[in-house]
CSV table of C-alpha atoms and ligand atoms in Angstrom, one decimal:
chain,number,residue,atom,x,y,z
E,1,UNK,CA,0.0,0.0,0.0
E,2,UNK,CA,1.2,3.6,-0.6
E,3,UNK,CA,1.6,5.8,2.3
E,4,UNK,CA,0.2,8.9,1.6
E,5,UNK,CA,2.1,11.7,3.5
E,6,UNK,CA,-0.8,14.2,4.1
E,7,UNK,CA,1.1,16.5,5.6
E,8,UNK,CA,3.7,16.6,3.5
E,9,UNK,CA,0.9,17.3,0.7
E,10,UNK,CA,0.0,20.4,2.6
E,11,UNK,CA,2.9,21.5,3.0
E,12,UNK,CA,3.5,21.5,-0.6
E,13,UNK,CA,0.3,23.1,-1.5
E,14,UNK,CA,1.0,26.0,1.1
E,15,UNK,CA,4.6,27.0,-0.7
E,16,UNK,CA,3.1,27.0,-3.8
E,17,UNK,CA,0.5,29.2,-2.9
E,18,UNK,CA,2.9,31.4,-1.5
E,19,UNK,CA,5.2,31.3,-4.0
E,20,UNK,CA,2.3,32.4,-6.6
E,21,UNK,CA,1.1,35.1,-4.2
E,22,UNK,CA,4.9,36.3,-4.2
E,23,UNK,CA,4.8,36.6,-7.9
E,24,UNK,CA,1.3,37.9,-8.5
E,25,UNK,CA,0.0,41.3,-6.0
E,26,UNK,CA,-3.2,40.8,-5.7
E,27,UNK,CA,-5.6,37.4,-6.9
E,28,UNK,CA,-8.5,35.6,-6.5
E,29,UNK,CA,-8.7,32.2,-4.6
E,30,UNK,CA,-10.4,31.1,-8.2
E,31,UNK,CA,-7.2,32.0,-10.0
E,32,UNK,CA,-4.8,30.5,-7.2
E,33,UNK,CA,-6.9,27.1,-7.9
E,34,UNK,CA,-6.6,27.5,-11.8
E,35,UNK,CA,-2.9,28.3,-11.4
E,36,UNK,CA,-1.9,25.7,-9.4
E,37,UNK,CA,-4.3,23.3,-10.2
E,38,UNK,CA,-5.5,23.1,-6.4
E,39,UNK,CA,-8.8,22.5,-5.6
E,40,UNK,CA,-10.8,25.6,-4.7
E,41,UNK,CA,-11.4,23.8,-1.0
E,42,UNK,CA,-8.0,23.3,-0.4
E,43,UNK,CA,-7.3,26.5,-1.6
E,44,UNK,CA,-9.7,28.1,1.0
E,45,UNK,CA,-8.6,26.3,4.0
E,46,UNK,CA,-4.8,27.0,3.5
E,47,UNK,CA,-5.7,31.4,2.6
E,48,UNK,CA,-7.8,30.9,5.8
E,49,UNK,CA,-4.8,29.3,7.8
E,50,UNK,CA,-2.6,31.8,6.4
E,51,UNK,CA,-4.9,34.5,7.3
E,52,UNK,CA,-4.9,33.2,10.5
E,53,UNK,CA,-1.2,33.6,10.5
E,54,UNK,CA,-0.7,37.4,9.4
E,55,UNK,CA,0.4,36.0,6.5
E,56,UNK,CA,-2.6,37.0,4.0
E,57,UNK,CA,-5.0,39.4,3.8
E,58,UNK,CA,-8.2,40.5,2.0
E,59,UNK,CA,-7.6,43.8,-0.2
E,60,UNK,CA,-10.6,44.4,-2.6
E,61,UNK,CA,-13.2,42.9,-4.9
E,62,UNK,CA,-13.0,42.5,-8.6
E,63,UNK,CA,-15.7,42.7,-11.1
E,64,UNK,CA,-16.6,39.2,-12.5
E,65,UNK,CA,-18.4,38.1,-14.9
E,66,UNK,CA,-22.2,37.1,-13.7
E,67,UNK,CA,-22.1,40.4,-11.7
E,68,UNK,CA,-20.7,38.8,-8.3
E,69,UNK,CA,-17.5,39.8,-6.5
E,70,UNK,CA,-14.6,38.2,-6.3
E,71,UNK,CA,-12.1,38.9,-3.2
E,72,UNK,CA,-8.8,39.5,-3.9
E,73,UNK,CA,-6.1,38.6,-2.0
E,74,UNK,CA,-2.3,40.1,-1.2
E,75,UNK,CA,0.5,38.6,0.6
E,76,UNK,CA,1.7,40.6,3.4
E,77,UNK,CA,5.3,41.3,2.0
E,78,UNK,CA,6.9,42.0,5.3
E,79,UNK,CA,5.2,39.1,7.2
E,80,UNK,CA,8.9,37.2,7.4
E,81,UNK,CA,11.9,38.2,7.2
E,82,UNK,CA,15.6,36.7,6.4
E,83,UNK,CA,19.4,38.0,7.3
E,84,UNK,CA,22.0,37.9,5.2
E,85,UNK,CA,25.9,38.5,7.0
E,86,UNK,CA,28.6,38.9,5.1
E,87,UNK,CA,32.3,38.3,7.2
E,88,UNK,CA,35.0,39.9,5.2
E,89,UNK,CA,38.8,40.8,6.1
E,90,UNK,CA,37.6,44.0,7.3
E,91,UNK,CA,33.8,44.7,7.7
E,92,UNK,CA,30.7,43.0,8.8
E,93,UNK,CA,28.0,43.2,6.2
E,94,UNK,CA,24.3,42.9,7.5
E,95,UNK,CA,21.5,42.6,4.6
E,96,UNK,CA,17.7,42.6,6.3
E,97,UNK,CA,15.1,41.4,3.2
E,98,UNK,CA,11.5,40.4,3.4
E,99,UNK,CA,9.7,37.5,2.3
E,100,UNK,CA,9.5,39.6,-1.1
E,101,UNK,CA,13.3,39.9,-1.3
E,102,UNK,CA,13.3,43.6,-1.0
E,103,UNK,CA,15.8,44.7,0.8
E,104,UNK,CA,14.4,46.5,4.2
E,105,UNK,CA,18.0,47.6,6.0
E,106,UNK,CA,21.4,47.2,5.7
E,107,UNK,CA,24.7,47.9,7.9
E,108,UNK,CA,28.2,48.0,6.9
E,109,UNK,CA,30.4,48.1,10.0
E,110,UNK,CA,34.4,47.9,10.2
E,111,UNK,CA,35.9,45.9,12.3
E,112,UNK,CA,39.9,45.4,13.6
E,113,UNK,CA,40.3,41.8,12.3
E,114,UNK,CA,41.8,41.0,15.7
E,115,UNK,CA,40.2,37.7,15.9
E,116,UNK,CA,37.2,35.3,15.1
E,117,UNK,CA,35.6,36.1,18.7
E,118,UNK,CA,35.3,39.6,18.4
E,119,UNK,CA,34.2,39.4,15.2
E,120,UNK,CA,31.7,37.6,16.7
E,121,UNK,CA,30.8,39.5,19.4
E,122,UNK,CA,30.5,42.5,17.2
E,123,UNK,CA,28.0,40.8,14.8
E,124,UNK,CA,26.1,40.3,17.6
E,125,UNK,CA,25.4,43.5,18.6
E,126,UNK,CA,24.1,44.9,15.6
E,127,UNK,CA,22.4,41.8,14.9
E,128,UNK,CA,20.7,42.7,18.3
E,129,UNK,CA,20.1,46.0,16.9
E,130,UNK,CA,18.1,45.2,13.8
E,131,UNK,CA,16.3,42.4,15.9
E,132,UNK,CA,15.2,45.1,18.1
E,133,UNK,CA,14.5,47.4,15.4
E,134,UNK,CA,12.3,45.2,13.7
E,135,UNK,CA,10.7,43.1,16.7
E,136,UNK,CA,12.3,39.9,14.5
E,137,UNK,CA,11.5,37.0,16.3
E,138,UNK,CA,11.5,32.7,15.5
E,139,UNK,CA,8.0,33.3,14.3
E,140,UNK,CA,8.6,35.9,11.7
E,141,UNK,CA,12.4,35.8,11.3
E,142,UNK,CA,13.0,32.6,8.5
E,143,UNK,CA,16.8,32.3,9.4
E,144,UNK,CA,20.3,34.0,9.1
E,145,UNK,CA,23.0,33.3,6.4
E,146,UNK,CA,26.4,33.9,6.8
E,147,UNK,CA,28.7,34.3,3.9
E,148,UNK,CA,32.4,33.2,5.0
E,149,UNK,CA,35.5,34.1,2.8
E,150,UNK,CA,36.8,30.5,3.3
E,151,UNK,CA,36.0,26.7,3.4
E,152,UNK,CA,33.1,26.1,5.4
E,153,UNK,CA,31.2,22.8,6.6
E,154,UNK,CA,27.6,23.4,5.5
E,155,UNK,CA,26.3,21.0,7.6
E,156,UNK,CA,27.7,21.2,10.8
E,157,UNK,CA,27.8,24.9,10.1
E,158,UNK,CA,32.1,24.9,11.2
E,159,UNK,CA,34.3,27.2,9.4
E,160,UNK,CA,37.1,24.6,8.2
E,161,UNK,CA,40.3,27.2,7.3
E,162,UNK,CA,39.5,30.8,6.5
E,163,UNK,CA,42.7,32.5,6.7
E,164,UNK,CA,41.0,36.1,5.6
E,165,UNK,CA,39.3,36.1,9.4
E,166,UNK,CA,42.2,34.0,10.5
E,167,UNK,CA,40.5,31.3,11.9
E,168,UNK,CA,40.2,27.5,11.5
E,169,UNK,CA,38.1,24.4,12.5
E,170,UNK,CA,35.7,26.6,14.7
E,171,UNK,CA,32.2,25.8,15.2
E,172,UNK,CA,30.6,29.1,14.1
E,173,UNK,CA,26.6,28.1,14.1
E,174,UNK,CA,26.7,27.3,18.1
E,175,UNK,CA,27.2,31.0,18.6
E,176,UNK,CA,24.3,31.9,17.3
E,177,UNK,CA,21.6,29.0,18.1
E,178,UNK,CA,20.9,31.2,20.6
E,179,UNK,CA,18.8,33.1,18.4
E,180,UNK,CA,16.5,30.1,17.8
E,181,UNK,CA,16.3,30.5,13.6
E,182,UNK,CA,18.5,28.6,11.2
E,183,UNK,CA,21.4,29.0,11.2
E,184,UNK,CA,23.3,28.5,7.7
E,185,UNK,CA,27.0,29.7,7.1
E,186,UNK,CA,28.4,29.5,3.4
E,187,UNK,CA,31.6,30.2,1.6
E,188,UNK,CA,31.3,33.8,-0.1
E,189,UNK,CA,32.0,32.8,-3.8
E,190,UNK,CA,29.2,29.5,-3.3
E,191,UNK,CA,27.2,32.5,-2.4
E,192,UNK,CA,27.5,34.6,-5.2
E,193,UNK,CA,27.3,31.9,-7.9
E,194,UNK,CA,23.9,30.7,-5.8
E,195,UNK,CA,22.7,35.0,-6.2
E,196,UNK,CA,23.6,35.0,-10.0
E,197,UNK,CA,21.8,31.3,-10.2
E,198,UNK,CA,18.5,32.7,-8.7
E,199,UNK,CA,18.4,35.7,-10.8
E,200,UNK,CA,18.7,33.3,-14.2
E,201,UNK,CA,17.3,30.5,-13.1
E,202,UNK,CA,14.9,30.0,-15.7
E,203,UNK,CA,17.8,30.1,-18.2
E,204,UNK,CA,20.1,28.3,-16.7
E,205,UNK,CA,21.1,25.0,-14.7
E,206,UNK,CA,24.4,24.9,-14.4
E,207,UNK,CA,27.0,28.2,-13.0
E,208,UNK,CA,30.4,29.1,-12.3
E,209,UNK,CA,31.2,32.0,-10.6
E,210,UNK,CA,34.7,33.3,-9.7
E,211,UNK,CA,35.3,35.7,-7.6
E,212,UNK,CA,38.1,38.3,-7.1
E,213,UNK,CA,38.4,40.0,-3.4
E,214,UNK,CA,40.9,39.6,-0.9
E,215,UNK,CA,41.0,35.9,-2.1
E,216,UNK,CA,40.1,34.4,-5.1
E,217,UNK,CA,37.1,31.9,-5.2
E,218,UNK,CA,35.2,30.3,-7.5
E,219,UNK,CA,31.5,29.1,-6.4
E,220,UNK,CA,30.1,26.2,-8.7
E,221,UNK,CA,26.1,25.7,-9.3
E,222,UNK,CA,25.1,22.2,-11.1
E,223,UNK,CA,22.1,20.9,-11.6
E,224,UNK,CA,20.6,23.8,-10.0
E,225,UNK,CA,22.4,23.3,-6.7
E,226,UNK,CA,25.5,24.8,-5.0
E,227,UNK,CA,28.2,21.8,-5.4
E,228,UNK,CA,30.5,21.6,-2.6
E,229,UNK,CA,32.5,18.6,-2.8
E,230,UNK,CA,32.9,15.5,-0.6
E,231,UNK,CA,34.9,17.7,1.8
E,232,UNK,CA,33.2,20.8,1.4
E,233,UNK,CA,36.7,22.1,-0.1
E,234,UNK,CA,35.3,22.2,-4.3
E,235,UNK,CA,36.3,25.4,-5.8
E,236,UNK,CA,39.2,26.7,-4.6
E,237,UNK,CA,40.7,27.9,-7.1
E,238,UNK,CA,42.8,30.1,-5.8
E,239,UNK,CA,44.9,27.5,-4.7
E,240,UNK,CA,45.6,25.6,-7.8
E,241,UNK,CA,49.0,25.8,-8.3
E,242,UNK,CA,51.0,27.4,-11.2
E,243,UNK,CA,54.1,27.7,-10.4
E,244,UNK,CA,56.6,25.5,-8.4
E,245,UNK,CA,58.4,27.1,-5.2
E,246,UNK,CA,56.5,30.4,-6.5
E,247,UNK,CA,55.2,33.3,-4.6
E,248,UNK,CA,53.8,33.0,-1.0
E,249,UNK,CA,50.5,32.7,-0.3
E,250,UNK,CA,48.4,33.6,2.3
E,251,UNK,CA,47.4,30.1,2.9
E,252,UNK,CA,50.6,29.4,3.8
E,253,UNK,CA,51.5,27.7,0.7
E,254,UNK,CA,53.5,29.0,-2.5
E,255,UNK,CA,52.5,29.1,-6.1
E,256,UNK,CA,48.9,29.1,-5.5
E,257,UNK,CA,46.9,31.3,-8.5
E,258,UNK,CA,45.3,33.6,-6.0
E,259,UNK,CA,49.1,34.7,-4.7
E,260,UNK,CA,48.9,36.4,-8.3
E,261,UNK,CA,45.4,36.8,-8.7
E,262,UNK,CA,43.7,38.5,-5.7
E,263,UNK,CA,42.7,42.1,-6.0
E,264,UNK,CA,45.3,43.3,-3.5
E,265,UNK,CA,48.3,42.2,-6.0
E,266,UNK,CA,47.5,45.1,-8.3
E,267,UNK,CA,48.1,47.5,-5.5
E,268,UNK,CA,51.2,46.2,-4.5
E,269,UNK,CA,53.0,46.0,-7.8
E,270,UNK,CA,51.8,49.3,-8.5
E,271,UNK,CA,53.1,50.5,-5.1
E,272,UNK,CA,56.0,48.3,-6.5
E,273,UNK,CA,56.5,50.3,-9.3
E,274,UNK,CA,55.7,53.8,-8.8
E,275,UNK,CA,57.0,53.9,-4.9
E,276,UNK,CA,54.0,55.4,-4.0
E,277,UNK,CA,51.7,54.1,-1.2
E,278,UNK,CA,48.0,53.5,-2.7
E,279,UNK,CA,45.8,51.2,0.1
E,280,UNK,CA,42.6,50.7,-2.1
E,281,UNK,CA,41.9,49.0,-5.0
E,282,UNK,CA,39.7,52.4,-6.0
E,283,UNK,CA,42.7,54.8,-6.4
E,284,UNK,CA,44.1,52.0,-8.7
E,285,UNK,CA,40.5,52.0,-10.4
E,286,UNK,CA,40.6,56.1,-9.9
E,287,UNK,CA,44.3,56.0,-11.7
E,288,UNK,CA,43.7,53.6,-14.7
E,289,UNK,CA,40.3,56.0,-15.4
E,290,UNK,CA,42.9,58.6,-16.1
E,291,UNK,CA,44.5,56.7,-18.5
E,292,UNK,CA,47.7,56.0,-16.2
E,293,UNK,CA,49.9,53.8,-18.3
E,294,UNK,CA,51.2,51.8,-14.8
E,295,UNK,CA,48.2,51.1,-13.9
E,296,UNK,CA,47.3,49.8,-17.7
E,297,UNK,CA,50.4,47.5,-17.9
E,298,UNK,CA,50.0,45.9,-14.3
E,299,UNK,CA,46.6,45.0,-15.2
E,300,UNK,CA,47.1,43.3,-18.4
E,301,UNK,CA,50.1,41.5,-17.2
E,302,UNK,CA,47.3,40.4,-14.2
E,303,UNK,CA,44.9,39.3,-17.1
E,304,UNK,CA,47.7,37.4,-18.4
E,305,UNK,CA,47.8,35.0,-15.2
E,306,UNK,CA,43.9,35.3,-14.5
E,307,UNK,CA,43.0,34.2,-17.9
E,308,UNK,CA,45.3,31.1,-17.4
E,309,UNK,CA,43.2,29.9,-14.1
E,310,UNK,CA,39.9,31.0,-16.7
E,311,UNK,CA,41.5,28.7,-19.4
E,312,UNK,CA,42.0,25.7,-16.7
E,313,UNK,CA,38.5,25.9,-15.8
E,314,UNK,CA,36.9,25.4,-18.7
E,315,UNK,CA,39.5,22.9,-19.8
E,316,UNK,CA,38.1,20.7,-16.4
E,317,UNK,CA,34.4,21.5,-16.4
E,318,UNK,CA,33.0,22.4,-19.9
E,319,UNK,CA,30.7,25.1,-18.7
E,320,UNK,CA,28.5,27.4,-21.0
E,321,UNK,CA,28.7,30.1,-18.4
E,322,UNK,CA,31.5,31.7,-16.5
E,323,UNK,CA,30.4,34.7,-14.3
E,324,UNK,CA,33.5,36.5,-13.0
E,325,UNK,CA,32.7,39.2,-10.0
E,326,UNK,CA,33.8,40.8,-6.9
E,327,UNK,CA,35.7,43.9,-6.2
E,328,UNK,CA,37.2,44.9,-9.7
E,329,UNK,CA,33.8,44.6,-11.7
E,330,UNK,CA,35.1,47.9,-13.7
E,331,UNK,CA,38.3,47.2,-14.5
E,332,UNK,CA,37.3,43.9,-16.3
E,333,UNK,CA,34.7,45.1,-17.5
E,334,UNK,CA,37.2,47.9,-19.6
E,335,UNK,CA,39.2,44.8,-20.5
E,336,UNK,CA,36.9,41.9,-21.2
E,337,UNK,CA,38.2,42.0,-24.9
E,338,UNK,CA,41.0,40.9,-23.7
E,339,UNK,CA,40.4,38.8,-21.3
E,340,UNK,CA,38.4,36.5,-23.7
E,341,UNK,CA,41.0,36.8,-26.1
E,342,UNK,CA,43.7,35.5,-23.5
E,343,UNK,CA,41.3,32.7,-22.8
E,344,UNK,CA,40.8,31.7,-26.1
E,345,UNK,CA,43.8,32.2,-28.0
E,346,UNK,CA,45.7,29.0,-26.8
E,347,UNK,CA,42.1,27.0,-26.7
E,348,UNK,CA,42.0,24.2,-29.8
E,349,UNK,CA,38.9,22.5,-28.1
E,350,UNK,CA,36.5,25.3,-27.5
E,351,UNK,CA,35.6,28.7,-28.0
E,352,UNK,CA,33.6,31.8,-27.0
E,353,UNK,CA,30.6,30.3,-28.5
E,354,UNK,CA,30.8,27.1,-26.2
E,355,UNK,CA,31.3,29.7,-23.4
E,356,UNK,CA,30.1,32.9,-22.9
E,357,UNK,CA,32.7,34.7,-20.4
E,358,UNK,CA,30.1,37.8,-18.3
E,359,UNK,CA,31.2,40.5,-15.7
E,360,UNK,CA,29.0,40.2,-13.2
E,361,UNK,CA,26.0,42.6,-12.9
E,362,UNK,CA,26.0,42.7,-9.0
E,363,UNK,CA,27.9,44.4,-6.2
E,364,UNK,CA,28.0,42.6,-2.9
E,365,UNK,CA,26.1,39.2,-4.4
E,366,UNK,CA,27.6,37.2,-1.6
E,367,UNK,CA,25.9,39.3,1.1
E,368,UNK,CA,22.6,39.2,-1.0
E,369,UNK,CA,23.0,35.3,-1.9
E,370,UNK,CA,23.1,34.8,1.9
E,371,UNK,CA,19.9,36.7,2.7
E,372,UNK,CA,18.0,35.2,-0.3
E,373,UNK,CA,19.3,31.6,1.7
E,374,UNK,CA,16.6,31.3,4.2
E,375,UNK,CA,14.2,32.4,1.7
E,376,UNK,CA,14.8,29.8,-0.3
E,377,UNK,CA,14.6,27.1,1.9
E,378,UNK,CA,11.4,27.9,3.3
E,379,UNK,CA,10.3,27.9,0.1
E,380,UNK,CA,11.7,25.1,-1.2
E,381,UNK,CA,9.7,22.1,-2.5
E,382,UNK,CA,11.5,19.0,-1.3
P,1,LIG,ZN1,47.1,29.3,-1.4
């Protein structure tokens, strides 16, 4: 005999009917049944549970045909709400978004880098801040999503090695059970492919996403899901070696890509080069706008390694689609001529065509894949 799993079946029925009220503003029950090909009863009973929850409400009538009134009804937008945290070398990012995916607050804070515990202890007082501010609470507050720069397991929710926050095999998700809401901590570039994935999805299955900061990461979407590896260690990139005995990195290691790729190594060979003492990747970006010719050369010869790390990746996964984001969006976005060209040029088994190479379109995806996290998994069909 099959065991039907009623509520499992209600369940399912409910998150469809609020993902449809999330896409639609205002409709009738009639419609929802049509839609979803529900039954107008079960439609009823869950938009009166919902009701019943805060979640729904009544917000007119529309004409219909025959002369009688039909009630339409709206999703209250702001009846849940996620968090989206973002760690980085030297700020704590806090995104608040409602069930909508608008974007209701967000903080940017600095903080001294002086250890994983006050870090921590930092992010929780503005965390206590906006839980204040908006009365957030288990009932109404669907979870909170960090975004780590660093290997991270999922699961457990333990940060295995991130050297950006220098820390390593610590259990971040106890610190913050407190709170009572899921709990889901994430590498940043995962993060930022997953944001990119949600905004295309109905284009696309598969996603790579690499992403230049302090580090360089590369998140990996297949088969519509965030792939992590059997060790929660897939995608990093930056570590791939190409060179033996070559330049430190801050892993510890030498020759790793991202000791020649992360944003920070344009500042310091231009500081290199020009003996000056630049400390953001903006006065570079404010330099090369003014057609400085250091700044041009350093940034092709980057392109030069960068593309070779490109070239790798597509050699090992065949994707269609290679997103590349992070902090120097404008520069590559001057050069993504020849960046492509780079790629290509030494490629006898594929070509653009095979591969489209994008800049991405978003600042900060990482922060805003985080907080879209908790959406998504309350909505989720499983
Ligand atoms: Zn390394």
């Amino acid at each position: 005999m099959i065991e039907v799993n009623h509520s499992k079946i209600k369940e399912t029925n409910r998150k469809k009917i609020i993902s449809l009220l999330l896409e639609k503003n205002e409709i009738t029950k009639l419609d929802i049944s049509r839609i979803l090909d529900i039954s107008i009863t079960t439609v009823s009973t869950n938009i009166a549970q919902l009701k019943d929850m805060g979640v729904v409400e009544d917000v007119g009538t529309l004409e219909s045909t025959g002369g009688r009134k039909a009630v339409t009804i709206k999703l209250d937008e702001n009846c849940k709400y996620s968090i989206g945290i973002a760690l980085t070398p030297n700020h704590i990012k806090l995104s608040l978004v409602n069930l909508r995916r608008r974007v209701i607050d967000s903080l940017s804070i600095r903080h001294k880098n002086d250890g994983i515990e006050n870090i921590i202890k930092l992010t929780k007082e503005n965390l206590d801040t906006i839980i204040k501010k908006y009365a957030l609470n288990p009932s109404n507050l669907l979870g909170i999503a960090f975004s780590i720069p660093g290997t991270v397991d999922f699961k457990e929710g333990i940060i295995k090695y991130a050297y950006l926050l220098k820390t390593k095999d610590f259990n971040f998700k106890k610190e913050f059970e407190y709170l009572k809401v899921p709990i889901y901590i994430e590498n940043e570039a995962n993060l930022s492919a997953y944001y990119e994935f949600l905004n295309r999805k109905d284009e696309i299955e598969n996603l790579l996403y690499v992403s230049i900061t302090d580090g360089l990461g590369l998140g990996i979407v297949i088969n519509n899901k965030i792939y992590r590896g059997d060790n929660n260690s897939a995608g990093e990139l930056g570590h791939t070696k190409i060179a033996i005995d070559g330049k430190s990195c801050k892993c510890g290691a030498k020759g790793c890509l991202e000791a020649y790729t992360s944003m920070d190594v344009l500042i310091e060979k231009y500081n290199e080069k020009t003996k000056l003492n630049i400390t953001d990747i903006s006065e570079f970006e404010e330099k090369y706008n003014q057609f400085d010719k250091v700044t041009e050369e350093i940034l092709d010869e980057y392109l030069k390694i960068f593309s070779l790390g490109i070239s790798n990746l597509i050699m090992l996964l065949d994707p269609n689609s290679i997103v590349i984001g992070g902090d120097i969006n404008n520069l590559l976005n001057d050069k993504i001529e020849t960046l492509k060209n780079n790629i290509y040029k030494d490629n006898l088994f594929t070509n653009e065509d095979n591969c489209k190479i994008s800049v991405a379109s978003f600042r900060e995806s990482y922060l805003l894949g985080a907080a879209m996290m908790p959406i998504e998994e309350f909505l989720e069909i499983k």
